[in-house]
Every structure is written in C-alpha cells, then in structure tokens.
C-alpha cells in the first residue's frame, strides 16, 4: 500500500510540474525591432516583449530555419527542416493541402499525448485538406477543411488561412470557415460566426484589403476579416481559450500573430503613436497582443507555471530601395529593423534568419539573463520533449533535425547551444553555420523566376563569412580559408543526404532522393528514335544528348522525332542537370498532349487544339516528385486506349482523356531554363 501511495504521489507531482507552454511566433519581425534588442524607444516601444526579457532569458543568437514563413512554421511544429519535403523554396499557396503528415510527430501531438489541451490561434499557412492526383485539386473553403490543425495534435484552431491580406479574407475555426453561411455544410450543423453588429468584421472584402491587390478574391458566402481588427480578433480568441482551460490540466497555445506582415494595418487607436510611422504603430499592435496574453496568465493564476517563448518566423522586410514600403519609411526614420544585419526576409543573409528569441519560465529560467548560445526554432520540439519527459522517435522517422537547448534555456553554467545549423532562403539556397563561420552554398532551386535570379544574384555563389569578426557579412573570406569551405560543404552534404541532423550521418551516406528505380524491360520490338530537327545547343555526352536553351527563359531547346503508334510504350532516361523543367510533347490528331517534369512534379496536360489560344490547355493528371539534379531517372508512358500510366523514377500515376487514345505522330523533347539531357528514347508499339 505504501508503495502504491508513493507511486501515486510521484505521478501527481510529475503532472503538477508539467508547465503550461505558450509559443508566440510573430510574422516578419526583425532582430532589431524590439526594445530589448536595441530598438530606439523614441521610435518604437515594446514593453510587453521587453517584460518577457526582463523576467526571463534573451537569446542573442536565435534563428529561424528559413527566411520565409511556411518552411519555418513546418520546422517549429515538426522538428524537421522543411526543405526535406516537397516545399523546397518559397511558401505554400492559399490552396495547398496540409503540409504536415498527420502521422508525423508534432509539438502539439507530443504535448497532447502528455495530457495537454492544445490550440493553434493565428496565422496558419500550412495548408488544409488532402491532395489527390487530380491536377485541378485545391483546398475547398466551402467545405470541411480536413485534414488540418485538428489532425496534427491541436484540440482547437482559429486562424487566418495563409497570410494577412490573403485572397480568402476569412478566418477558419476548427474545420470550417468561420461564419460560413452556405456550402458543403453537414445537415443539422450550424457553424459559429460573429455577432451581426460586431465592428470586428465586414460584409465585403476587396483589393484594398489585400497584400496583392491584383489577385482574384475568393468568392465565399461568409463573414470577412477587417484588417485593422485582425490582431484584436486573434488575441480575443487566444485569451478566451486560455481563460476556459481547466485548472487540473496543462495547456499549450501556439499563437501566431499576423503582425508585422504586410499589409501594415494597425488599429485606429494606435495610429500615429510611433515616430517610425505606420509600421512602428504595427509593431505596437504586436506588443499589445503579447501584453494581453501575459495579463491573461496573471488573471488566471498561471504565470508561475507557464513557459512563454516569443520569436519570429523570419527576419524583417528590409528593402530600403523600395520607397513604397512602410518599412522603408520606418528605416528612414532610424529604425534598424534587422539591427544592421545584412538583408532580410527572403534572403540567405543573416537578416533573414536571426530573430528575437525570448523565453520566460518563473523559477526555472533566470530573470534578466542573456544567452549567447546558437539555437533554432527547429529545436523547440526536442526541448519541449525533454521538459515533459517524452523520448523522441527514431532520428530517421521524426524530429529529424531537432536538438534540445534546455540547459541553455535554464541557464546551466556549462550549457552549450548548437554546434552547427542549416538555414535556407526563399530561393532554396542553403547556408551552414558552424562556430564563427557561415558558408553559403549559393545554388538556388531551378524553378526560381528570372527576376529573382537577377535581383538576388549576389546570393547565388559560394561564399564564406566570419560572423564573429564580420556580423554584417561584408567580406567573403573563402579564398583565405578553403579548408573551412571544404569542411562545411561536406557537412551540408552529410546532413542533407542523410535525412537527419540530430546526429551526424555517416561519411559515405547516399542521398535518399537519388535512389533510381529500375523499370522492367520493354516487351516486344523496341525502336530507338532518330531526331529530325532541333533548336538550341545539343551536345552528346554520358551516353545521351544534353541541351542548352538559347535566346531567353521562354525559348526552350527542342528536339523533334517522328512517331507512329497508338497503344504501346515510350520510355527514356532524363537528367535535370540545371533545367527548371523538361517537356515531352506528343503530336496526336489536331491537338496532342505533353508531360512536363520538374524536380518537384510531373503534370500531364492536353495541348490546345488548332485554332485555340495557347492558354486553352487542360491538365489531366499530376504527381509530386523529389528528384535530384545531375541524376539519370527513368521515364515511361504506357498507352492503352484513352488512358496512360506514367512512371517517373519510382512514382506512378494515371491519366485518362480522349486525346491520349489518338495515334501519336511526333515527339518533341523540350528543355527550359538550363541544361537537361535525354538518352535511350525508345518506343515499343
């Protein structure tokens, strides 16, 4: 009996010691934009964020994993670098499916399994729904948005689907658009919405409300957001949820404000208060929300047992050359948005990754302390797991890149931060931090637009910086330290190819995405194709023909060969050495079709018929891919009637359309952007 009582007492003490956890992830909030990080109080005032620092610990080397938002949000919740997924650059679209696999461990599912109540309130931008192979698939906001946050560990969700000023103009609550009045709503279900006379919402949503006023607004029969009230509404929902939590259960709140993302829309009562202009008022709006959360913790008596962590998804917008940005006006007024670091959002420079990183946990974290250790948002999951006593899954299957910084958080005398870290720009450019060094690989993804390629060309070359001596990254020292470049280049290879970085993968690791499928041999008489005509520069090597387009990004290299078959098989090997895509274009009747392959997708599309405009295409089927540059991959199309089975490496999908059943009369191999190769192009009718 005594042993049983002792065990019950131990379990009770353990449960009582589990802290409540609040993670506040601001949007586009730069390293120099808070008072505790050096912002001039004559320009902006952040008393709530400064209070967290005064009552807790301020990290001077806190980092994001990406210089744009969706990848960082994925990393924070999963403990995994987002570039390991199909999202290798930029951000998810408004109609993208849920990017987190429901079977993957997340910060929310980890804590829910430990008895926590969990909520995600604020900007989501990680997608809703499950994509199928229909190329026309997109998130349907008139129906249930599932899977979504409630399927990756959250008990409650209220949020902005993608961005402040996005084309939806709505909120989502749990699994449906908030205030949705018509659509695919289950019979008998009444969806929640605001009071009819609420001043926090508006009946319509127009171009002036959007960040991109040229985008087409989504047509929905639902209550619309009012930009200057979004921060208030989100904070209202977060504080109400906190106040509703039972005293006998710990809680986890993932609060993601839309401030200080564009459009800059502070509430009217804050307008004109900052000497940094409207953007300064927007910073004040963010701080006010933080203050309301802290006041709520005080009100419900939860302050002493709550870990609050405040950070940002990437660095601030810093483009002083653009006078139209309100951030530029603030910079001209003297606000150092990113504290003098080079660059900002989107970039591979430090201004894109180094962000405020402040934590408070009364009685655990030393008040008013500063931590110099290097930490990353990807580490929050492993740190939380250590706090609540949950072992991480195997390094190959979950939290692949997360390392606990609990000793640094608690201020342990010999605490160490990360020894190394990978960061990743909006263009897909990798950089590695280790100690004082930062090496930029300088290779963007193939798919980036020519405009971005020109605007950020200084980032697209190998370069090395000593961040201790040169935190502003002004002097490339790669020529003086080739041994450091070689070391960091190999480290990146091992982490990238190994599939994890919690531990160092073996030196001889092979990239998982470079595994090449072996297709069965063609049955019947296989005929190699002989080209009739070509455009661009074609060179024979490595057993195939490599093409280099000439004449600009919209003028592909091409190679044409005759065909004469209906049912049958066409296969080849393809090498995307640097091209952003290749196209296998089939002539068939008065239209034809094409298979377009990039490193991330394969799309089968009907071409325009004679007399139709070039835009009169029809997508038939699509498959997501993950291909490496410089590898030969098998491609096979098997035609039977009006259906085709497509295999690209190990991915297989089918398409059905009348144009596919017509006799194929020609094949054009097209290469866009840069170099790609083909070999062993064969047909077996």
XYZ file of C-alpha atoms in Angstrom:
685
model
C 0.000 0.000 0.000
C 2.831 2.399 0.865
C 4.476 1.677 -2.496
C 1.191 2.368 -4.316
C 0.735 5.651 -2.444
C 4.306 6.652 -3.263
C 3.746 5.930 -6.959
C 0.504 7.903 -6.996
C 2.227 10.815 -5.232
C 5.084 10.714 -7.757
C 2.620 10.800 -10.658
C 0.764 13.730 -9.082
C 3.974 15.694 -8.562
C 5.052 14.949 -12.135
C 1.718 16.183 -13.508
C 1.887 19.327 -11.379
C 5.407 20.079 -12.627
C 4.405 19.992 -16.286
C 4.486 23.630 -17.312
C 1.893 25.269 -19.474
C 3.557 26.304 -22.718
C 2.857 29.278 -24.969
C 4.841 29.747 -28.186
C 4.327 33.150 -29.796
C 5.559 33.209 -33.392
C 5.405 36.743 -34.795
C 5.424 37.357 -38.548
C 8.347 39.106 -40.302
C 9.586 40.557 -37.001
C 13.225 41.562 -37.331
C 16.071 41.233 -34.833
C 16.279 44.979 -34.163
C 12.569 45.697 -33.805
C 12.171 45.261 -30.023
C 13.449 47.466 -27.250
C 15.294 44.588 -25.585
C 17.181 44.076 -28.866
C 18.197 47.701 -29.234
C 15.246 49.408 -30.928
C 15.254 53.151 -30.250
C 12.461 53.871 -27.723
C 11.929 57.220 -29.396
C 10.743 55.272 -32.452
C 9.037 52.131 -31.114
C 8.171 50.857 -27.654
C 7.729 47.170 -26.843
C 7.124 46.973 -23.070
C 5.498 43.516 -23.162
C 8.270 41.853 -25.157
C 10.803 43.705 -23.005
C 8.980 42.396 -19.911
C 9.497 38.832 -21.115
C 13.217 39.560 -21.450
C 13.381 41.268 -18.028
C 11.582 38.358 -16.357
C 13.269 35.680 -18.453
C 16.101 34.990 -20.868
C 17.049 36.766 -24.082
C 18.938 34.770 -26.703
C 21.309 36.781 -28.883
C 21.712 34.018 -31.488
C 18.158 32.772 -32.010
C 17.406 31.672 -35.568
C 14.735 30.512 -37.944
C 15.235 27.672 -40.418
C 14.040 29.679 -43.417
C 13.856 33.318 -44.430
C 10.160 32.903 -45.302
C 7.237 31.734 -43.215
C 5.720 28.357 -44.205
C 9.030 26.450 -44.001
C 9.819 27.876 -40.564
C 6.324 27.059 -39.275
C 6.696 23.490 -40.503
C 10.100 23.211 -38.803
C 8.877 24.613 -35.496
C 5.952 22.207 -35.267
C 7.729 19.085 -36.572
C 11.371 19.478 -35.564
C 12.327 18.863 -39.191
C 13.846 21.084 -41.865
C 11.124 21.847 -44.389
C 13.427 21.508 -47.398
C 13.311 17.746 -46.756
C 9.710 17.894 -48.034
C 8.357 18.887 -51.453
C 8.446 22.554 -50.359
C 11.996 23.348 -51.435
C 11.578 27.098 -51.871
C 9.157 29.974 -51.252
C 5.937 29.290 -49.312
C 2.750 27.250 -49.581
C -0.127 28.630 -51.618
C -3.556 29.552 -50.297
C -4.991 26.375 -51.862
C -2.200 23.993 -50.822
C -3.028 20.795 -48.919
C -1.976 20.214 -45.325
C 1.807 20.048 -45.483
C 2.330 18.148 -42.218
C 1.647 14.427 -42.453
C -0.969 13.504 -39.802
C 1.204 10.537 -38.803
C 4.239 12.744 -38.057
C 5.068 13.812 -34.503
C 4.396 17.492 -33.864
C 4.804 19.786 -30.907
C 1.031 19.626 -30.427
C 0.680 15.827 -30.700
C 3.614 15.313 -28.350
C 2.015 17.512 -25.685
C -1.498 16.186 -26.268
C -0.194 12.691 -25.543
C 1.056 14.040 -22.206
C -2.405 15.279 -21.263
C -2.160 18.849 -22.534
C -5.028 20.833 -24.021
C -3.723 22.321 -27.279
C -4.684 25.251 -29.513
C -3.390 26.927 -32.680
C -4.608 30.526 -32.910
C -3.390 32.956 -35.554
C -1.807 32.662 -38.973
C -1.654 29.007 -40.083
C -0.129 28.914 -43.600
C 0.492 25.170 -43.554
C -2.417 24.141 -45.765
C -5.740 22.341 -45.391
C -7.054 19.152 -46.958
C -5.539 16.093 -48.628
C -4.399 16.418 -52.224
C -5.188 13.766 -54.817
C -3.773 13.283 -58.312
C -6.397 15.480 -59.931
C -4.334 18.458 -61.224
C -7.355 20.691 -60.625
C -7.386 19.816 -56.921
C -7.230 22.704 -54.490
C -8.397 23.413 -50.970
C -12.181 23.834 -50.967
C -13.036 26.563 -48.481
C -16.781 25.956 -48.895
C -16.439 22.509 -47.319
C -14.805 20.800 -44.363
C -11.120 21.700 -44.194
C -9.758 18.307 -43.297
C -7.152 17.186 -42.571
C -5.947 20.317 -40.841
C -4.609 21.506 -37.472
C -7.003 19.239 -35.554
C -5.392 16.244 -37.280
C -1.828 17.079 -36.199
C -2.439 17.400 -32.471
C -4.468 20.552 -31.869
C -7.771 20.478 -29.982
C -8.803 23.942 -31.178
C -7.943 26.121 -34.161
C -8.869 29.658 -35.082
C -6.814 31.293 -37.735
C -6.022 33.173 -40.895
C -5.591 30.505 -43.615
C -2.359 31.782 -45.137
C -1.371 35.466 -44.919
C -2.664 38.717 -43.572
C -4.311 40.233 -46.631
C -4.607 36.882 -48.423
C -7.224 36.314 -51.104
C -9.615 34.410 -48.809
C -10.395 37.298 -46.481
C -11.819 34.855 -43.897
C -10.952 33.054 -40.684
C -11.076 29.303 -40.139
C -12.398 27.842 -36.883
C -11.629 24.170 -36.293
C -12.652 22.542 -39.622
C -14.772 25.208 -41.360
C -14.591 28.805 -42.466
C -15.784 30.964 -39.587
C -19.224 32.351 -40.311
C -19.694 30.268 -43.483
C -23.354 30.599 -44.470
C -23.578 28.295 -47.483
C -21.524 25.473 -48.949
C -20.961 21.802 -48.178
C -22.082 22.042 -44.563
C -23.356 18.817 -42.954
C -27.096 18.724 -42.416
C -28.018 19.975 -38.982
C -24.628 21.614 -38.354
C -24.668 25.299 -37.527
C -21.326 26.970 -37.894
C -20.218 29.622 -35.451
C -19.863 33.206 -36.567
C -19.613 36.695 -35.115
C -22.480 38.783 -33.824
C -24.287 40.603 -36.614
C -23.395 44.026 -35.236
C -19.710 43.265 -34.497
C -17.338 46.012 -35.606
C -14.500 43.481 -35.878
C -15.741 42.138 -39.227
C -17.056 43.444 -42.532
C -19.536 42.162 -45.128
C -17.209 42.502 -48.136
C -13.522 42.179 -48.922
C -11.833 43.994 -51.771
C -8.485 44.627 -53.496
C -7.642 47.378 -50.999
C -7.744 44.785 -48.201
C -5.177 42.523 -49.837
C -1.406 42.397 -49.850
C -1.601 41.669 -53.580
C -4.484 43.746 -54.854
C -4.267 42.097 -58.293
C -5.149 38.610 -57.063
C -8.677 37.316 -57.578
C -10.610 37.345 -54.309
C -12.102 34.011 -53.332
C -15.889 34.027 -53.620
C -17.345 32.818 -50.333
C -20.647 33.339 -48.561
C -19.007 34.087 -45.234
C -18.059 36.831 -42.816
C -14.969 38.722 -43.922
C -11.964 39.887 -41.963
C -11.378 43.570 -41.267
C -7.630 44.105 -41.471
C -7.202 46.623 -38.677
C -9.115 44.304 -36.332
C -7.414 41.006 -37.172
C -4.893 41.265 -34.351
C -7.683 42.067 -31.886
C -9.832 39.144 -33.037
C -6.960 36.660 -32.869
C -5.939 37.887 -29.430
C -9.560 37.765 -28.239
C -9.758 34.119 -29.310
C -6.421 33.242 -27.698
C -7.191 34.882 -24.366
C -10.711 33.416 -24.270
C -9.287 29.951 -24.862
C -6.728 30.431 -22.075
C -9.430 31.556 -19.647
C -11.532 28.479 -20.472
C -8.813 25.938 -19.642
C -9.404 23.672 -16.634
C -7.092 24.151 -13.672
C -6.179 20.462 -13.483
C -4.732 20.143 -16.994
C -1.714 21.838 -18.583
C -2.197 23.740 -21.829
C -0.210 24.512 -24.958
C -1.029 27.579 -27.041
C 0.634 28.117 -30.417
C -0.146 31.802 -31.012
C 0.852 33.218 -34.384
C 0.030 36.907 -34.869
C -0.227 38.357 -38.374
C 1.794 41.390 -37.291
C 4.107 42.676 -38.582
C 3.460 41.184 -42.047
C 2.206 43.353 -44.903
C -0.313 44.900 -45.329
C 0.558 47.156 -42.412
C -2.771 47.758 -40.674
C -2.566 48.869 -37.037
C -5.864 49.544 -35.306
C -7.122 53.104 -35.361
C -6.451 53.762 -31.677
C -2.728 53.126 -32.273
C -2.413 55.223 -35.421
C 0.159 57.998 -35.281
C 1.744 56.985 -31.988
C 5.101 55.902 -33.379
C 7.801 58.204 -34.703
C 8.670 55.341 -37.063
C 5.349 55.849 -38.837
C 2.607 53.339 -39.513
C 4.998 50.398 -39.396
C 6.026 51.455 -35.907
C 2.340 51.510 -34.931
C 2.082 47.958 -36.299
C 4.922 46.878 -34.014
C 2.998 48.450 -31.144
C -0.025 46.343 -32.143
C 2.070 43.188 -31.897
C 3.363 44.170 -28.479
C -0.144 44.914 -27.259
C -1.217 41.362 -28.123
C 1.737 39.955 -26.206
C 0.762 42.161 -23.251
C -2.816 40.840 -23.335
C -1.595 37.236 -23.237
C 0.692 37.961 -20.293
C -2.131 39.782 -18.496
C -4.386 36.771 -19.044
C -1.806 34.456 -17.481
C -1.713 36.782 -14.469
C -5.516 36.828 -14.331
C -5.936 33.044 -14.327
C -3.036 32.498 -11.939
C -0.953 30.597 -14.491
C 2.111 32.853 -14.767
C 4.366 30.910 -12.402
C 3.889 27.578 -14.158
C 3.916 28.756 -17.759
C 6.829 28.755 -20.176
C 6.351 31.591 -22.678
C 8.596 31.655 -25.729
C 8.490 34.598 -28.138
C 10.180 34.580 -31.548
C 9.535 35.238 -35.262
C 9.163 33.152 -38.420
C 11.877 35.061 -40.305
C 13.662 38.388 -40.356
C 12.024 41.675 -41.177
C 11.323 43.145 -44.587
C 14.324 45.344 -45.344
C 14.324 46.809 -48.832
C 15.319 50.470 -48.460
C 15.471 50.744 -52.237
C 11.668 50.366 -52.364
C 10.098 53.676 -51.250
C 6.548 52.282 -51.373
C 7.095 50.008 -48.390
C 6.095 51.353 -44.994
C 9.095 49.507 -43.578
C 11.255 51.787 -45.720
C 9.715 54.859 -44.101
C 10.484 53.363 -40.691
C 14.071 52.640 -41.750
C 14.491 56.209 -42.965
C 13.175 57.405 -39.605
C 16.042 55.498 -37.983
C 14.552 52.103 -37.089
C 17.065 49.328 -37.665
C 14.532 46.627 -38.472
C 17.136 43.868 -38.511
C 19.702 45.607 -36.252
C 22.195 46.299 -39.010
C 22.401 42.706 -40.207
C 22.659 42.211 -43.950
C 19.433 41.611 -45.866
C 16.121 40.427 -44.509
C 13.111 38.345 -45.426
C 13.688 36.056 -48.453
C 17.488 36.419 -48.303
C 20.251 33.988 -47.396
C 21.915 36.741 -45.340
C 21.701 36.882 -41.529
C 18.923 39.472 -41.600
C 16.648 36.765 -42.948
C 17.242 34.288 -40.099
C 18.424 35.923 -36.888
C 15.351 36.950 -34.896
C 14.283 37.903 -31.375
C 14.166 34.784 -29.196
C 12.962 35.347 -25.627
C 11.750 32.859 -23.012
C 10.183 33.274 -19.558
C 9.545 30.498 -17.030
C 9.458 31.886 -13.493
C 11.590 29.972 -11.025
C 13.231 27.947 -13.817
C 14.742 30.474 -16.226
C 16.962 33.109 -14.567
C 15.295 36.520 -14.814
C 17.006 39.273 -16.778
C 19.575 36.888 -18.250
C 21.161 36.739 -21.665
C 22.125 33.605 -23.591
C 24.791 33.700 -26.322
C 24.223 30.105 -27.488
C 23.106 29.423 -31.056
C 19.563 27.996 -31.108
C 16.927 27.451 -33.783
C 13.148 27.263 -33.858
C 13.525 23.682 -35.118
C 14.864 22.857 -31.627
C 11.698 23.836 -29.761
C 10.194 20.348 -30.212
C 13.179 18.458 -28.771
C 13.466 20.972 -25.921
C 9.784 20.545 -25.088
C 10.108 16.763 -25.243
C 12.904 16.917 -22.674
C 10.865 19.219 -20.429
C 7.891 16.833 -20.315
C 9.965 13.647 -20.347
C 8.986 12.251 -23.746
C 11.617 10.424 -25.818
C 11.900 11.490 -29.439
C 11.134 8.993 -32.209
C 13.973 7.443 -34.181
C 16.042 10.106 -35.919
C 15.016 8.776 -39.335
C 11.265 8.999 -38.685
C 10.531 12.134 -36.654
C 12.031 15.344 -35.242
C 14.939 14.620 -37.576
C 16.690 17.952 -37.059
C 15.643 18.981 -33.546
C 18.183 19.313 -30.723
C 17.232 20.229 -27.172
C 18.571 23.520 -25.814
C 17.059 23.036 -22.348
C 20.359 23.601 -20.478
C 20.838 26.901 -22.333
C 17.227 27.803 -21.621
C 17.641 27.189 -17.901
C 20.986 28.975 -17.760
C 23.069 25.969 -16.747
C 26.683 27.049 -16.289
C 28.180 24.712 -18.908
C 25.225 24.844 -21.332
C 26.048 24.624 -24.998
C 23.966 25.648 -27.963
C 24.015 24.210 -31.418
C 27.426 23.325 -32.793
C 26.109 23.783 -36.316
C 22.922 24.673 -38.152
C 21.442 24.802 -41.650
C 19.468 27.773 -42.918
C 17.620 28.021 -46.220
C 16.499 31.028 -48.242
C 13.272 31.664 -50.153
C 15.155 30.763 -53.329
C 16.187 27.378 -51.951
C 19.775 28.439 -51.290
C 21.494 26.598 -48.430
C 23.888 28.021 -45.873
C 25.677 26.331 -42.969
C 26.594 27.916 -39.643
C 29.332 26.350 -37.527
C 31.032 28.279 -34.781
C 32.144 31.614 -36.128
C 31.753 30.518 -39.751
C 28.903 30.749 -42.202
C 29.251 29.159 -45.628
C 26.703 29.895 -48.338
C 26.422 27.193 -50.986
C 24.926 29.699 -53.417
C 22.825 27.327 -55.542
C 19.131 28.279 -55.818
C 16.463 25.856 -56.965
C 15.969 25.567 -60.703
C 12.411 26.899 -60.594
C 13.032 30.463 -59.409
C 11.945 33.246 -61.729
C 14.439 35.186 -63.799
C 13.544 38.373 -61.938
C 14.531 36.865 -58.592
C 17.627 35.328 -60.157
C 18.791 38.762 -61.274
C 17.710 40.689 -58.170
C 19.479 38.326 -55.763
C 22.397 37.250 -57.931
C 24.900 38.170 -55.180
C 23.468 35.298 -53.122
C 23.954 32.702 -55.852
C 27.641 31.933 -55.441
C 29.741 30.085 -52.911
C 30.979 32.402 -50.146
C 32.293 32.241 -46.575
C 31.915 34.738 -43.731
C 33.450 35.052 -40.279
C 30.413 36.186 -38.301
C 32.406 36.981 -35.169
C 34.637 39.455 -36.976
C 32.097 40.445 -39.627
C 28.469 40.003 -38.455
C 27.222 42.180 -41.334
C 28.694 39.745 -43.920
C 30.697 42.326 -45.826
C 33.836 40.333 -46.648
C 33.916 36.928 -48.333
C 36.913 35.064 -46.857
C 36.535 31.783 -48.735
C 39.818 32.303 -50.596
C 41.682 32.655 -47.273
C 40.044 29.595 -45.692
C 39.496 26.881 -48.329
C 39.743 24.199 -45.623
C 36.716 25.691 -43.821
C 34.753 25.775 -47.068
C 35.593 22.114 -47.702
C 34.576 21.146 -44.149
C 31.225 22.949 -44.260
C 30.473 21.775 -47.776
C 30.914 18.170 -46.676
C 28.881 18.768 -43.509
C 25.982 20.091 -45.578
C 26.225 17.064 -47.881
C 26.033 14.631 -44.973
C 23.110 16.371 -43.263
C 21.214 16.877 -46.493
C 21.748 13.411 -47.919
C 21.457 11.603 -44.595
C 17.866 12.664 -43.948
C 18.547 13.923 -40.408
C 20.898 16.203 -38.471
C 20.124 15.332 -34.834
C 23.221 13.230 -35.201
C 25.970 13.283 -37.798
C 25.177 10.814 -40.616
C 27.993 8.555 -41.810
C 30.552 9.997 -44.178
C 29.561 7.662 -47.019
C 25.817 8.392 -46.798
C 23.927 8.372 -50.080
C 21.049 10.776 -50.773
C 17.676 9.103 -50.394
C 16.162 11.161 -53.205
C 18.829 9.894 -55.615
C 17.709 6.275 -55.452
C 16.940 5.290 -59.007
C 14.111 2.956 -59.914
C 14.747 0.090 -62.336
C 11.947 -0.402 -64.843
C 11.065 -3.783 -66.337
C 12.466 -4.371 -69.823
C 10.299 -3.355 -72.743
C 8.342 -6.274 -74.154
C 8.171 -6.588 -77.917
C 10.106 -4.689 -80.561
C 11.737 -1.573 -79.116
C 12.744 1.121 -81.601
C 15.144 3.939 -80.865
C 14.010 7.323 -82.133
C 16.023 9.337 -84.637
C 15.602 13.126 -84.390
C 14.583 15.136 -87.450
C 15.132 18.713 -86.253
C 16.445 20.636 -83.281
C 16.745 24.088 -81.728
C 19.156 25.278 -79.066
C 22.539 23.724 -78.418
C 22.652 19.904 -78.160
C 25.815 18.033 -77.127
C 26.458 14.291 -76.998
C 27.933 13.017 -73.707
C 27.366 10.425 -70.977
C 25.550 8.204 -73.454
C 22.887 10.808 -74.220
C 22.141 14.248 -75.645
C 22.258 17.345 -73.433
C 20.502 20.547 -74.393
C 21.260 24.160 -73.512
C 18.461 26.615 -74.433
C 19.401 29.764 -76.295
C 17.539 33.043 -76.552
C 15.995 33.624 -73.130
C 13.974 31.814 -70.443
C 10.862 31.363 -72.613
C 12.691 29.822 -75.578
C 13.416 26.157 -74.898
C 15.854 23.881 -76.619
C 13.950 21.315 -78.655
C 14.462 18.048 -80.475
C 11.782 16.532 -82.740
C 11.355 12.902 -83.774
C 8.574 11.134 -85.728
C 6.234 8.628 -84.079
C 3.712 6.155 -85.457
C 1.828 4.226 -82.804
C -1.411 4.201 -80.840
C -1.218 1.777 -77.927
C 2.261 0.978 -76.682
C 5.116 2.170 -74.515
C 7.532 5.063 -74.774
C 10.366 5.312 -72.305
C 13.618 7.174 -71.831
C 16.038 8.383 -69.210
C 16.084 12.032 -68.224
C 18.677 14.177 -66.419
C 17.603 17.541 -64.957
C 21.105 18.877 -64.613
C 20.112 22.518 -64.243
C 16.894 22.940 -66.199
C 13.810 24.046 -64.311
C 11.695 21.618 -66.343
C 11.544 19.413 -69.423
C 8.542 18.590 -71.580
C 7.735 15.516 -73.648
C 5.269 16.941 -76.151
C 3.289 14.458 -78.271
C 1.612 15.302 -81.550
C -1.736 13.465 -81.803
C -4.553 14.495 -84.139
C -5.355 18.189 -84.096
C -4.135 18.763 -80.529
C -1.792 16.418 -78.696
C -0.623 16.452 -75.112
C 2.520 16.854 -73.039
C 4.216 15.538 -69.915
C 6.065 18.302 -68.067
C 8.618 17.156 -65.497
C 10.409 19.294 -62.931
C 12.317 18.205 -59.854
C 9.127 18.524 -57.775
C 6.270 17.443 -60.059
C 5.084 15.722 -63.226
C 1.992 17.134 -64.938
C 0.155 15.568 -67.887
C -1.664 18.217 -69.952
C -3.783 18.312 -73.132
C -2.414 20.855 -75.590
C -4.602 23.458 -77.326
C -6.396 22.273 -80.466
C -5.789 24.002 -83.778
C -7.224 27.483 -83.758
C -7.358 27.689 -79.943
C -5.221 30.157 -77.966
C -2.064 28.898 -76.279
C -3.814 29.175 -72.910
C -6.508 26.645 -73.900
C -4.851 23.753 -72.096
C -6.395 21.112 -69.856
C -4.462 19.418 -67.072
C -5.173 15.687 -66.964
C -3.127 14.320 -64.056
C -0.348 15.321 -61.670
C 2.183 13.697 -59.326
C 4.544 15.275 -56.798
C 8.200 14.274 -57.180
C 11.515 14.786 -55.463
C 14.325 14.466 -57.967
C 17.975 15.426 -57.678
C 19.957 17.431 -60.193
C 22.505 15.533 -62.234
C 20.927 12.064 -61.909
C 19.528 9.915 -64.712
C 15.915 8.978 -63.963
C 13.715 6.542 -65.915
C 10.510 7.844 -67.504
C 7.886 5.521 -69.005
C 4.478 6.171 -70.557
C 2.249 3.142 -71.219
C -0.712 3.913 -73.511
C -3.849 1.797 -73.711
C -6.897 3.322 -75.336
C -7.589 6.755 -73.892
C -5.599 6.043 -70.711
C -1.904 6.351 -69.955
C 0.156 5.104 -67.000
C 3.086 7.397 -66.281
C 6.112 6.423 -64.237
C 8.848 8.909 -63.326
C 11.518 7.140 -61.303
C 9.548 5.361 -58.531
C 6.364 7.459 -58.779
C 3.412 6.141 -60.818
C 0.158 7.839 -61.782
C -2.557 7.551 -64.422
C -4.382 9.933 -66.732
C -7.477 9.491 -68.891
C -8.509 11.737 -71.794
C -9.729 11.245 -75.409
C -6.577 12.877 -76.805
C -4.447 10.110 -75.294
C -6.167 7.455 -77.434
C -5.252 9.037 -80.770
C -2.287 7.911 -82.854
C 0.940 9.628 -81.748
C 2.630 11.193 -84.763
C 5.554 13.130 -83.274
C 7.551 13.708 -80.101
C 9.238 16.965 -79.126
C 11.730 16.918 -76.278
C 11.842 20.430 -74.792
C 14.304 21.799 -72.232
C 13.628 25.046 -70.320
C 15.923 27.316 -68.341
C 19.243 25.487 -68.374
C 20.813 22.128 -69.157
C 18.987 18.792 -69.276
C 19.687 15.515 -71.021
C 17.876 12.541 -72.561
C 19.072 9.104 -73.511
C 17.687 5.719 -74.618
C 14.470 7.193 -76.016
C 12.604 4.109 -77.273
C 9.154 3.047 -78.426
C 7.562 -0.404 -78.220
C 4.209 -0.350 -80.082
